[in-house]
Amino acid sequence: MGRPVAIIGVGQTKHGRRMDVSYPDLVREAVLRVFEDTGLTPDDIDGVVSGTMPSMMEGVALTHFYFADAMQAVGKPILKTETCGSTGVSIAHTAFYWVASGMADIVLAVGHEKMNEGDSQATMTTVCEPFYQRHFVAGAPGAFSMQSRVWMDNFGIPEDKVRDAAAYISKTHHDSAFDNPYAHVKLRVTIDDVKNSKIITYPIRLLDVCPNSDGACAVIFASEEAVRKLGRKKVAWVKGIGFRGEEYYFGDSDKAVWQSAIQAAKEAYDQAGINDPRKDLDVAEVYNPFTFQEMMFYECFGFCGFGEAPDLVLKGIFARDGQLPCDPSGGTLCSNPIGATGLIRVAEAALQVMDKAGDHQIPGARTALGHAMGGADQFNGIMIVGSEM
Amino acid sequence: MANRVAIVAVSQNAGAESKDNFYDQAYRVVKDALDKAGMSREEIHTVVSASSDIFHGGISCANAYYWESSAAFLKPGSRQDGESLFALAYAAMRIMTGKHDTALVVGLCKGSENPENDTCTHMFTDPFYQREVGLNETVAAALQMRLYMERFGVTHEQCARVAVKNLGNALRNPYAHKKGIYTIEEVLDSKRVIDPLTAMQIAPKSEGIIALVLASENKAKKLTDKPVWLKGYSSSLDTFNFGDRDLLNGQLKNAASRAYKMAGITNPRKEVDLAEITEPYAFQELLWCEDLGFCERGDGGKFIDSGATQREGALPVNASGGVLANNPYVSRGLQRAVEAFLQIRGEAGEHQVGKKVRTALAHGTHGFAGQCHAVAILGI
């Protein structure tokens, strides 16, 4: 496990349609905020981890070049981590390993995306190879709608119940976004609004789907020694990490009993000493670009049994005042600058255990999970943070 | 270094265009590396690969495509973009934490399925200013070369001599893509691409699947009698706007000095026995030798004239033929580490250098005129 590592500060942009800033300035906004938050300067940074989505979405390849100055990374050692949608959590993992290995004391992790200047769904389609899969995959919603059907069929969950639970998730997350100053979509919706919104790919409707956001996130990781030297009290210790990738061909794997999600969670739980995640975790920031998929993650992460998630959602178990609040920030459903999104999940988890989440703080949160998913439903990454070392 | 990390086995494919599909190539190289290490896939704890979407045959999220064929199925893993030596460093970090005992590092770039390298490198530019003027890696290198020659009096002939040396060395390397015995005149008379660069001073576009098996100290000693240790590593990134940079005073010195410090090297000229340097443009080998401290500033031309960097010289540079002979853009840095490993183990075959190699340097660079550099020091 190496040396203990903590998150000592986070910086986020106001996510949304940010036509007021250039892409480098968007990155700079998040980076300056994390320096402001921690009181550190670029001179304190031993290394920088950067990452985002594929070059087709960026319009620029190897973006660490373009953002070298915005990330205050000139003259610094650099790593460039990209694993598709799970990039944000993979960036956090890289920063963790860099510090835990003893190769650096303080590392800056930066994730970013300016989706309104690109074509995210066209790019997503090119994740699939050009001969077989590309013709079938209608961007991300195509894959996720198929997955949600498999899940319902597999466990015999009535479609009406799933529809109600998904609408509940959409409504409550949209409400939560009002308490998060950085969230993109701020919209009051009712259960009926969700159920009657436009169909994207059946059974997924517009209000089940995340937006295209511009946004960036910067997080600073530090060694125990650095935390002590800096005299920091409120930090988020990294307790466990997990990552798994599975079959490239979408049809080759079981996407209901979803091994990459199950095993990534298990790896992180084993390391963090978590036996009963619903009890042991106080908050989870689950990557939820689609309401249906959020419920599948609850099951794969062991928050409940397979096929049980819709019932528990409707009972409020995962609501802000429930047993295990999920996505009190509004989650990916309300802000999704993809290359930053996974890192935002980790940052939000860290804010919760540092008691710095403001209006969407879960009182007394001590252990929190951040998660991201990527590829054509292929990769899952997790980071668990806690208030105690 | 607290927890030492060793390379215990390596494999690579040939650089020339291959009819084999990507999956077969990746599978064979990875399997070969595991076989050489005497390990099964199950014994590998984590996989870190290196690839770039812009150099990946029109498929985005490159890591998604080759995840299974590079042995990473349901394993903890990650991917580095741009510079493959990043993946070596990251995999080593994973082992240094004690969380993993063994790691597989894979670099993947199938040049034959990509457009011309500079069609891709053009996309490193920002879309507003630099892209409009047609900047790409070769244009940037030509500007850097002109400046280098003017400021230090380095000659065309001295630059061309790098190509003569490296393409000659490549004759002994079965994996090299371009090779041959040429004269300085032939190099200078080859097609003028972007003045002052001629075609033979520019690296080709090659295939490169590279695999290395890494292990912790305890595990390495069980796996091999000849572990090669990662003694030092660092990287450094330069500012973005091309016109803002001093092209003769870049970040390699920074990366090298940090790597030397970690490896306990105070006099690289004496303590480094051999170097594998990423020189996509012939003159860059001379300039990088200066930055690495192998000779004085401005003396790169005299340094090659002295014969020191020849295969039988005092400090052989690119005995494999280097990047001028083999240029799988993303994996070329990792290929330097593989060659350094082979030389240290005495397993480089016909291009094994005469002197005993105890410490070798592997260098990777990508971006315009070396916007980013990485340096790894390997040794026994």
mmCIF file of N, CA and C in Angstrom, chain B residues 50-161:
data_model
loop_
_atom_site.group_PDB
_atom_site.id
_atom_site.type_symbol
_atom_site.label_atom_id
_atom_site.label_comp_id
_atom_site.label_asym_id
_atom_site.label_seq_id
_atom_site.Cartn_x
_atom_site.Cartn_y
_atom_site.Cartn_z
ATOM 1 N N ALA B 50 1.032 1.982 -22.778
ATOM 2 C CA ALA B 50 1.252 3.314 -23.336
ATOM 3 C C ALA B 50 0.784 3.312 -24.778
ATOM 4 N N SER B 51 -0.027 4.287 -25.117
ATOM 5 C CA SER B 51 -0.521 4.421 -26.484
ATOM 6 C C SER B 51 -1.119 5.818 -26.598
ATOM 7 N N SER B 52 -1.409 6.234 -27.824
ATOM 8 C CA SER B 52 -2.061 7.532 -28.021
ATOM 9 C C SER B 52 -3.176 7.364 -29.030
ATOM 10 N N ASP B 53 -4.320 7.955 -28.726
ATOM 11 C CA ASP B 53 -5.461 7.798 -29.626
ATOM 12 C C ASP B 53 -5.178 8.354 -31.017
ATOM 13 N N ILE B 54 -4.385 9.429 -31.076
ATOM 14 C CA ILE B 54 -4.095 10.050 -32.378
ATOM 15 C C ILE B 54 -3.199 9.131 -33.230
ATOM 16 N N PHE B 55 -2.484 8.226 -32.582
ATOM 17 C CA PHE B 55 -1.631 7.264 -33.295
ATOM 18 C C PHE B 55 -2.222 5.858 -33.181
ATOM 19 N N HIS B 56 -3.538 5.742 -33.326
ATOM 20 C CA HIS B 56 -4.143 4.440 -33.062
ATOM 21 C C HIS B 56 -5.193 4.067 -34.116
ATOM 22 N N GLY B 57 -4.858 4.300 -35.370
ATOM 23 C CA GLY B 57 -5.670 3.773 -36.461
ATOM 24 C C GLY B 57 -7.129 4.213 -36.447
ATOM 25 N N GLY B 58 -7.401 5.413 -35.952
ATOM 26 C CA GLY B 58 -8.774 5.909 -36.028
ATOM 27 C C GLY B 58 -9.698 5.346 -34.970
ATOM 28 N N ILE B 59 -9.139 4.714 -33.952
ATOM 29 C CA ILE B 59 -9.958 4.203 -32.848
ATOM 30 C C ILE B 59 -9.649 5.042 -31.604
ATOM 31 N N SER B 60 -10.690 5.560 -30.982
ATOM 32 C CA SER B 60 -10.507 6.360 -29.774
ATOM 33 C C SER B 60 -10.404 5.452 -28.550
ATOM 34 N N CYS B 61 -9.924 6.011 -27.450
ATOM 35 C CA CYS B 61 -9.727 5.222 -26.217
ATOM 36 C C CYS B 61 -8.940 3.949 -26.542
ATOM 37 N N ALA B 62 -7.723 4.132 -27.048
ATOM 38 C CA ALA B 62 -6.911 3.008 -27.519
ATOM 39 C C ALA B 62 -6.853 1.864 -26.512
ATOM 40 N N ASN B 63 -6.786 2.192 -25.240
ATOM 41 C CA ASN B 63 -6.648 1.143 -24.227
ATOM 42 C C ASN B 63 -7.832 0.186 -24.227
ATOM 43 N N ALA B 64 -9.000 0.672 -24.631
ATOM 44 C CA ALA B 64 -10.184 -0.196 -24.681
ATOM 45 C C ALA B 64 -9.967 -1.316 -25.683
ATOM 46 N N TYR B 65 -9.372 -0.966 -26.812
ATOM 47 C CA TYR B 65 -9.209 -1.891 -27.938
ATOM 48 C C TYR B 65 -8.301 -3.069 -27.588
ATOM 49 N N TYR B 66 -7.162 -2.789 -26.951
ATOM 50 C CA TYR B 66 -6.171 -3.858 -26.761
ATOM 51 C C TYR B 66 -6.106 -4.372 -25.328
ATOM 52 N N TRP B 67 -7.083 -4.003 -24.494
ATOM 53 C CA TRP B 67 -7.026 -4.352 -23.064
ATOM 54 C C TRP B 67 -6.809 -5.847 -22.844
ATOM 55 N N GLU B 68 -7.582 -6.667 -23.558
ATOM 56 C CA GLU B 68 -7.469 -8.114 -23.345
ATOM 57 C C GLU B 68 -6.225 -8.700 -23.991
ATOM 58 N N SER B 69 -5.911 -8.246 -25.216
ATOM 59 C CA SER B 69 -4.763 -8.853 -25.905
ATOM 60 C C SER B 69 -3.441 -8.426 -25.284
ATOM 61 N N SER B 70 -3.464 -7.421 -24.404
ATOM 62 C CA SER B 70 -2.237 -7.060 -23.705
ATOM 63 C C SER B 70 -2.273 -7.575 -22.264
ATOM 64 N N ALA B 71 -3.034 -8.626 -22.025
ATOM 65 C CA ALA B 71 -2.998 -9.375 -20.761
ATOM 66 C C ALA B 71 -3.638 -8.646 -19.582
ATOM 67 N N ALA B 72 -4.399 -7.592 -19.845
ATOM 68 C CA ALA B 72 -4.915 -6.775 -18.741
ATOM 69 C C ALA B 72 -6.329 -7.165 -18.309
ATOM 70 N N PHE B 73 -6.916 -8.162 -18.945
ATOM 71 C CA PHE B 73 -8.301 -8.539 -18.648
ATOM 72 C C PHE B 73 -8.518 -8.764 -17.149
ATOM 73 N N LEU B 74 -9.442 -7.999 -16.597
ATOM 74 C CA LEU B 74 -9.812 -8.046 -15.176
ATOM 75 C C LEU B 74 -8.614 -7.927 -14.227
ATOM 76 N N LYS B 75 -7.653 -7.127 -14.669
ATOM 77 C CA LYS B 75 -6.533 -6.808 -13.778
ATOM 78 C C LYS B 75 -6.545 -5.310 -13.485
ATOM 79 N N PRO B 76 -5.986 -4.929 -12.319
ATOM 80 C CA PRO B 76 -5.822 -3.503 -12.077
ATOM 81 C C PRO B 76 -4.873 -2.963 -13.140
ATOM 82 N N GLY B 77 -5.230 -1.873 -13.766
ATOM 83 C CA GLY B 77 -4.360 -1.373 -14.822
ATOM 84 C C GLY B 77 -4.587 0.098 -15.077
ATOM 85 N N SER B 78 -3.766 0.620 -15.985
ATOM 86 C CA SER B 78 -3.929 2.002 -16.387
ATOM 87 C C SER B 78 -3.230 2.181 -17.720
ATOM 88 N N ARG B 79 -3.289 3.405 -18.226
ATOM 89 C CA ARG B 79 -2.680 3.684 -19.516
ATOM 90 C C ARG B 79 -2.030 5.060 -19.476
ATOM 91 N N GLN B 80 -0.870 5.180 -20.108
ATOM 92 C CA GLN B 80 -0.218 6.471 -20.263
ATOM 93 C C GLN B 80 -0.283 6.885 -21.722
ATOM 94 N N ASP B 81 -0.433 8.173 -21.929
ATOM 95 C CA ASP B 81 -0.608 8.721 -23.267
ATOM 96 C C ASP B 81 0.624 9.530 -23.643
ATOM 97 N N GLY B 82 1.074 9.396 -24.880
ATOM 98 C CA GLY B 82 2.117 10.287 -25.396
ATOM 99 C C GLY B 82 3.502 9.695 -25.326
ATOM 100 N N GLU B 83 4.004 9.484 -24.120
ATOM 101 C CA GLU B 83 5.384 9.017 -23.934
ATOM 102 C C GLU B 83 5.350 7.670 -23.236
ATOM 103 N N SER B 84 5.918 6.659 -23.875
ATOM 104 C CA SER B 84 5.813 5.327 -23.295
ATOM 105 C C SER B 84 6.705 5.127 -22.080
ATOM 106 N N LEU B 85 7.773 5.935 -21.939
ATOM 107 C CA LEU B 85 8.578 5.806 -20.711
ATOM 108 C C LEU B 85 7.759 6.194 -19.479
ATOM 109 N N PHE B 86 6.702 6.999 -19.676
ATOM 110 C CA PHE B 86 5.787 7.292 -18.555
ATOM 111 C C PHE B 86 5.241 5.983 -17.978
ATOM 112 N N ALA B 87 4.926 5.050 -18.869
ATOM 113 C CA ALA B 87 4.316 3.785 -18.416
ATOM 114 C C ALA B 87 5.310 2.970 -17.600
ATOM 115 N N LEU B 88 6.574 3.021 -18.003
ATOM 116 C CA LEU B 88 7.614 2.320 -17.231
ATOM 117 C C LEU B 88 7.668 2.902 -15.821
ATOM 118 N N ALA B 89 7.667 4.221 -15.736
ATOM 119 C CA ALA B 89 7.754 4.883 -14.431
ATOM 120 C C ALA B 89 6.521 4.583 -13.580
ATOM 121 N N TYR B 90 5.361 4.648 -14.216
ATOM 122 C CA TYR B 90 4.122 4.441 -13.446
ATOM 123 C C TYR B 90 4.028 2.997 -12.943
ATOM 124 N N ALA B 91 4.405 2.050 -13.788
ATOM 125 C CA ALA B 91 4.375 0.650 -13.352
ATOM 126 C C ALA B 91 5.356 0.436 -12.198
ATOM 127 N N ALA B 92 6.524 1.083 -12.291
ATOM 128 C CA ALA B 92 7.507 0.964 -11.204
ATOM 129 C C ALA B 92 6.944 1.536 -9.908
ATOM 130 N N MET B 93 6.252 2.680 -10.005
ATOM 131 C CA MET B 93 5.630 3.277 -8.811
ATOM 132 C C MET B 93 4.646 2.302 -8.177
ATOM 133 N N ARG B 94 3.891 1.612 -9.023
ATOM 134 C CA ARG B 94 2.901 0.663 -8.506
ATOM 135 C C ARG B 94 3.584 -0.425 -7.697
ATOM 136 N N ILE B 95 4.748 -0.870 -8.163
ATOM 137 C CA ILE B 95 5.478 -1.901 -7.423
ATOM 138 C C ILE B 95 6.111 -1.302 -6.164
ATOM 139 N N MET B 96 6.637 -0.092 -6.271
ATOM 140 C CA MET B 96 7.319 0.537 -5.125
ATOM 141 C C MET B 96 6.392 0.709 -3.921
ATOM 142 N N THR B 97 5.088 0.827 -4.164
ATOM 143 C CA THR B 97 4.177 0.972 -3.030
ATOM 144 C C THR B 97 4.000 -0.342 -2.268
ATOM 145 N N GLY B 98 4.407 -1.442 -2.884
ATOM 146 C CA GLY B 98 4.197 -2.739 -2.247
ATOM 147 C C GLY B 98 2.829 -3.325 -2.537
ATOM 148 N N LYS B 99 1.964 -2.572 -3.191
ATOM 149 C CA LYS B 99 0.627 -3.083 -3.497
ATOM 150 C C LYS B 99 0.696 -4.163 -4.585
ATOM 151 N N HIS B 100 1.692 -4.042 -5.464
ATOM 152 C CA HIS B 100 1.857 -5.031 -6.530
ATOM 153 C C HIS B 100 3.288 -5.560 -6.515
ATOM 154 N N ASP B 101 3.398 -6.843 -6.844
ATOM 155 C CA ASP B 101 4.684 -7.520 -6.853
ATOM 156 C C ASP B 101 5.312 -7.527 -8.239
ATOM 157 N N THR B 102 4.433 -7.620 -9.217
ATOM 158 C CA THR B 102 4.880 -7.715 -10.603
ATOM 159 C C THR B 102 4.016 -6.787 -11.444
ATOM 160 N N ALA B 103 4.584 -6.330 -12.542
ATOM 161 C CA ALA B 103 3.819 -5.467 -13.451
ATOM 162 C C ALA B 103 4.258 -5.723 -14.876
ATOM 163 N N LEU B 104 3.316 -5.574 -15.772
ATOM 164 C CA LEU B 104 3.619 -5.672 -17.189
ATOM 165 C C LEU B 104 3.484 -4.272 -17.787
ATOM 166 N N VAL B 105 4.482 -3.877 -18.552
ATOM 167 C CA VAL B 105 4.430 -2.587 -19.240
ATOM 168 C C VAL B 105 4.359 -2.881 -20.734
ATOM 169 N N VAL B 106 3.398 -2.277 -21.408
ATOM 170 C CA VAL B 106 3.244 -2.536 -22.842
ATOM 171 C C VAL B 106 3.119 -1.207 -23.583
ATOM 172 N N GLY B 107 3.919 -1.032 -24.608
ATOM 173 C CA GLY B 107 3.781 0.132 -25.489
ATOM 174 C C GLY B 107 3.224 -0.340 -26.822
ATOM 175 N N LEU B 108 2.227 0.367 -27.344
ATOM 176 C CA LEU B 108 1.580 -0.116 -28.564
ATOM 177 C C LEU B 108 1.394 1.019 -29.579
ATOM 178 N N CYS B 109 1.973 0.824 -30.748
ATOM 179 C CA CYS B 109 1.777 1.798 -31.837
ATOM 180 C C CYS B 109 2.005 1.074 -33.163
ATOM 181 N N LYS B 110 0.958 0.939 -33.934
ATOM 182 C CA LYS B 110 1.067 0.239 -35.223
ATOM 183 C C LYS B 110 1.088 1.289 -36.333
ATOM 184 N N GLY B 111 2.296 1.703 -36.674
ATOM 185 C CA GLY B 111 2.467 2.812 -37.601
ATOM 186 C C GLY B 111 1.759 2.616 -38.929
ATOM 187 N N SER B 112 1.717 1.379 -39.422
ATOM 188 C CA SER B 112 1.166 1.153 -40.763
ATOM 189 C C SER B 112 -0.328 1.445 -40.827
ATOM 190 N N GLU B 113 -0.994 1.507 -39.683
ATOM 191 C CA GLU B 113 -2.425 1.822 -39.697
ATOM 192 C C GLU B 113 -2.695 3.293 -39.409
ATOM 193 N N ASN B 114 -1.611 4.071 -39.284
ATOM 194 C CA ASN B 114 -1.771 5.500 -39.014
ATOM 195 C C ASN B 114 -1.468 6.317 -40.260
ATOM 196 N N PRO B 115 -1.989 7.547 -40.295
ATOM 197 C CA PRO B 115 -1.534 8.457 -41.350
ATOM 198 C C PRO B 115 -0.073 8.821 -41.109
ATOM 199 N N GLU B 116 0.490 9.668 -41.952
ATOM 200 C CA GLU B 116 1.871 10.105 -41.756
ATOM 201 C C GLU B 116 2.026 10.679 -40.351
ATOM 202 N N ASN B 117 3.199 10.480 -39.763
ATOM 203 C CA ASN B 117 3.420 10.968 -38.397
ATOM 204 C C ASN B 117 3.060 12.443 -38.253
ATOM 205 N N ASP B 118 3.423 13.242 -39.252
ATOM 206 C CA ASP B 118 3.198 14.678 -39.093
ATOM 207 C C ASP B 118 1.746 15.093 -39.287
ATOM 208 N N THR B 119 0.953 14.235 -39.914
ATOM 209 C CA THR B 119 -0.492 14.496 -39.940
ATOM 210 C C THR B 119 -1.011 14.433 -38.500
ATOM 211 N N CYS B 120 -0.433 13.527 -37.733
ATOM 212 C CA CYS B 120 -0.819 13.390 -36.318
ATOM 213 C C CYS B 120 -0.190 14.488 -35.469
ATOM 214 N N THR B 121 1.114 14.738 -35.665
ATOM 215 C CA THR B 121 1.770 15.711 -34.774
ATOM 216 C C THR B 121 1.217 17.129 -35.008
ATOM 217 N N HIS B 122 0.703 17.354 -36.205
ATOM 218 C CA HIS B 122 0.060 18.652 -36.491
ATOM 219 C C HIS B 122 -1.070 18.920 -35.481
ATOM 220 N N MET B 123 -1.682 17.834 -34.994
ATOM 221 C CA MET B 123 -2.793 17.981 -34.050
ATOM 222 C C MET B 123 -2.324 18.309 -32.636
ATOM 223 N N PHE B 124 -1.013 18.383 -32.405
ATOM 224 C CA PHE B 124 -0.523 18.862 -31.103
ATOM 225 C C PHE B 124 -0.733 20.377 -30.994
ATOM 226 N N THR B 125 -0.895 21.040 -32.129
ATOM 227 C CA THR B 125 -1.039 22.496 -32.135
ATOM 228 C C THR B 125 -2.389 22.911 -31.571
ATOM 229 N N ASP B 126 -2.449 24.143 -31.095
ATOM 230 C CA ASP B 126 -3.751 24.693 -30.727
ATOM 231 C C ASP B 126 -4.472 25.051 -32.021
ATOM 232 N N PRO B 127 -5.807 25.016 -32.004
ATOM 233 C CA PRO B 127 -6.527 25.202 -33.273
ATOM 234 C C PRO B 127 -6.577 26.637 -33.774
ATOM 235 N N PHE B 128 -6.120 27.589 -32.984
ATOM 236 C CA PHE B 128 -6.340 28.993 -33.358
ATOM 237 C C PHE B 128 -5.118 29.656 -34.010
ATOM 238 N N TYR B 129 -3.946 29.420 -33.457
ATOM 239 C CA TYR B 129 -2.765 30.131 -33.943
ATOM 240 C C TYR B 129 -1.801 29.203 -34.684
ATOM 241 N N GLN B 130 -1.338 28.167 -33.967
ATOM 242 C CA GLN B 130 -0.234 27.368 -34.518
ATOM 243 C C GLN B 130 -0.694 26.415 -35.611
ATOM 244 N N ARG B 131 -1.951 25.952 -35.527
ATOM 245 C CA ARG B 131 -2.415 25.005 -36.538
ATOM 246 C C ARG B 131 -2.510 25.684 -37.903
ATOM 247 N N GLU B 132 -2.925 26.925 -37.882
ATOM 248 C CA GLU B 132 -3.088 27.686 -39.126
ATOM 249 C C GLU B 132 -1.777 27.826 -39.892
ATOM 250 N N VAL B 133 -0.668 27.926 -39.171
ATOM 251 C CA VAL B 133 0.607 28.128 -39.863
ATOM 252 C C VAL B 133 1.271 26.803 -40.246
ATOM 253 N N GLY B 134 0.595 25.693 -39.975
ATOM 254 C CA GLY B 134 1.103 24.401 -40.450
ATOM 255 C C GLY B 134 2.216 23.813 -39.606
ATOM 256 N N LEU B 135 2.298 24.232 -38.359
ATOM 257 C CA LEU B 135 3.358 23.697 -37.500
ATOM 258 C C LEU B 135 3.148 22.202 -37.260
ATOM 259 N N ASN B 136 4.219 21.440 -37.360
ATOM 260 C CA ASN B 136 4.197 20.023 -36.957
ATOM 261 C C ASN B 136 5.587 19.672 -36.445
ATOM 262 N N GLU B 137 5.795 18.399 -36.087
ATOM 263 C CA GLU B 137 7.053 18.065 -35.419
ATOM 264 C C GLU B 137 8.265 18.275 -36.327
ATOM 265 N N THR B 138 8.095 18.006 -37.624
ATOM 266 C CA THR B 138 9.230 18.147 -38.538
ATOM 267 C C THR B 138 9.539 19.619 -38.812
ATOM 268 N N VAL B 139 8.504 20.427 -38.949
ATOM 269 C CA VAL B 139 8.722 21.870 -39.128
ATOM 270 C C VAL B 139 9.445 22.423 -37.900
ATOM 271 N N ALA B 140 8.978 22.019 -36.733
ATOM 272 C CA ALA B 140 9.593 22.490 -35.481
ATOM 273 C C ALA B 140 11.052 22.060 -35.412
ATOM 274 N N ALA B 141 11.305 20.809 -35.810
ATOM 275 C CA ALA B 141 12.681 20.289 -35.754
ATOM 276 C C ALA B 141 13.581 21.048 -36.725
ATOM 277 N N ALA B 142 13.047 21.377 -37.897
ATOM 278 C CA ALA B 142 13.861 22.101 -38.883
ATOM 279 C C ALA B 142 14.265 23.466 -38.335
ATOM 280 N N LEU B 143 13.340 24.144 -37.672
ATOM 281 C CA LEU B 143 13.654 25.440 -37.071
ATOM 282 C C LEU B 143 14.716 25.283 -35.980
ATOM 283 N N GLN B 144 14.554 24.224 -35.200
ATOM 284 C CA GLN B 144 15.506 23.972 -34.115
ATOM 285 C C GLN B 144 16.898 23.655 -34.674
ATOM 286 N N MET B 145 16.928 22.887 -35.752
ATOM 287 C CA MET B 145 18.208 22.504 -36.361
ATOM 288 C C MET B 145 18.939 23.738 -36.908
ATOM 289 N N ARG B 146 18.190 24.584 -37.587
ATOM 290 C CA ARG B 146 18.783 25.802 -38.149
ATOM 291 C C ARG B 146 19.411 26.649 -37.032
ATOM 292 N N LEU B 147 18.670 26.790 -35.943
ATOM 293 C CA LEU B 147 19.150 27.580 -34.812
ATOM 294 C C LEU B 147 20.411 26.943 -34.215
ATOM 295 N N TYR B 148 20.386 25.635 -34.098
ATOM 296 C CA TYR B 148 21.495 24.880 -33.498
ATOM 297 C C TYR B 148 22.767 25.062 -34.330
ATOM 298 N N MET B 149 22.614 24.950 -35.640
ATOM 299 C CA MET B 149 23.785 25.086 -36.511
ATOM 300 C C MET B 149 24.328 26.511 -36.467
ATOM 301 N N GLU B 150 23.420 27.474 -36.483
ATOM 302 C CA GLU B 150 23.857 28.871 -36.496
ATOM 303 C C GLU B 150 24.533 29.268 -35.198
ATOM 304 N N ARG B 151 23.946 28.848 -34.084
ATOM 305 C CA ARG B 151 24.492 29.321 -32.813
ATOM 306 C C ARG B 151 25.823 28.664 -32.472
ATOM 307 N N PHE B 152 25.965 27.378 -32.797
ATOM 308 C CA PHE B 152 27.162 26.657 -32.347
ATOM 309 C C PHE B 152 28.088 26.228 -33.478
ATOM 310 N N GLY B 153 27.738 26.592 -34.690
ATOM 311 C CA GLY B 153 28.607 26.214 -35.803
ATOM 312 C C GLY B 153 28.631 24.720 -36.098
ATOM 313 N N VAL B 154 27.600 24.017 -35.654
ATOM 314 C CA VAL B 154 27.487 22.593 -35.990
ATOM 315 C C VAL B 154 27.197 22.501 -37.493
ATOM 316 N N THR B 155 27.828 21.547 -38.178
ATOM 317 C CA THR B 155 27.714 21.501 -39.637
ATOM 318 C C THR B 155 26.669 20.486 -40.104
ATOM 319 N N HIS B 156 26.235 20.654 -41.348
ATOM 320 C CA HIS B 156 25.340 19.679 -41.972
ATOM 321 C C HIS B 156 25.957 18.278 -41.910
ATOM 322 N N GLU B 157 27.259 18.226 -42.149
ATOM 323 C CA GLU B 157 27.941 16.928 -42.200
ATOM 324 C C GLU B 157 27.884 16.238 -40.838
ATOM 325 N N GLN B 158 28.077 17.031 -39.790
ATOM 326 C CA GLN B 158 28.043 16.432 -38.439
ATOM 327 C C GLN B 158 26.651 15.877 -38.129
ATOM 328 N N CYS B 159 25.620 16.604 -38.545
ATOM 329 C CA CYS B 159 24.251 16.124 -38.324
ATOM 330 C C CYS B 159 24.019 14.836 -39.133
ATOM 331 N N ALA B 160 24.476 14.857 -40.378
ATOM 332 C CA ALA B 160 24.266 13.693 -41.245
ATOM 333 C C ALA B 160 25.009 12.463 -40.721
ATOM 334 N N ARG B 161 26.102 12.718 -40.043
ATOM 335 C CA ARG B 161 26.892 11.594 -39.523
ATOM 336 C C ARG B 161 26.069 10.746 -38.529
#
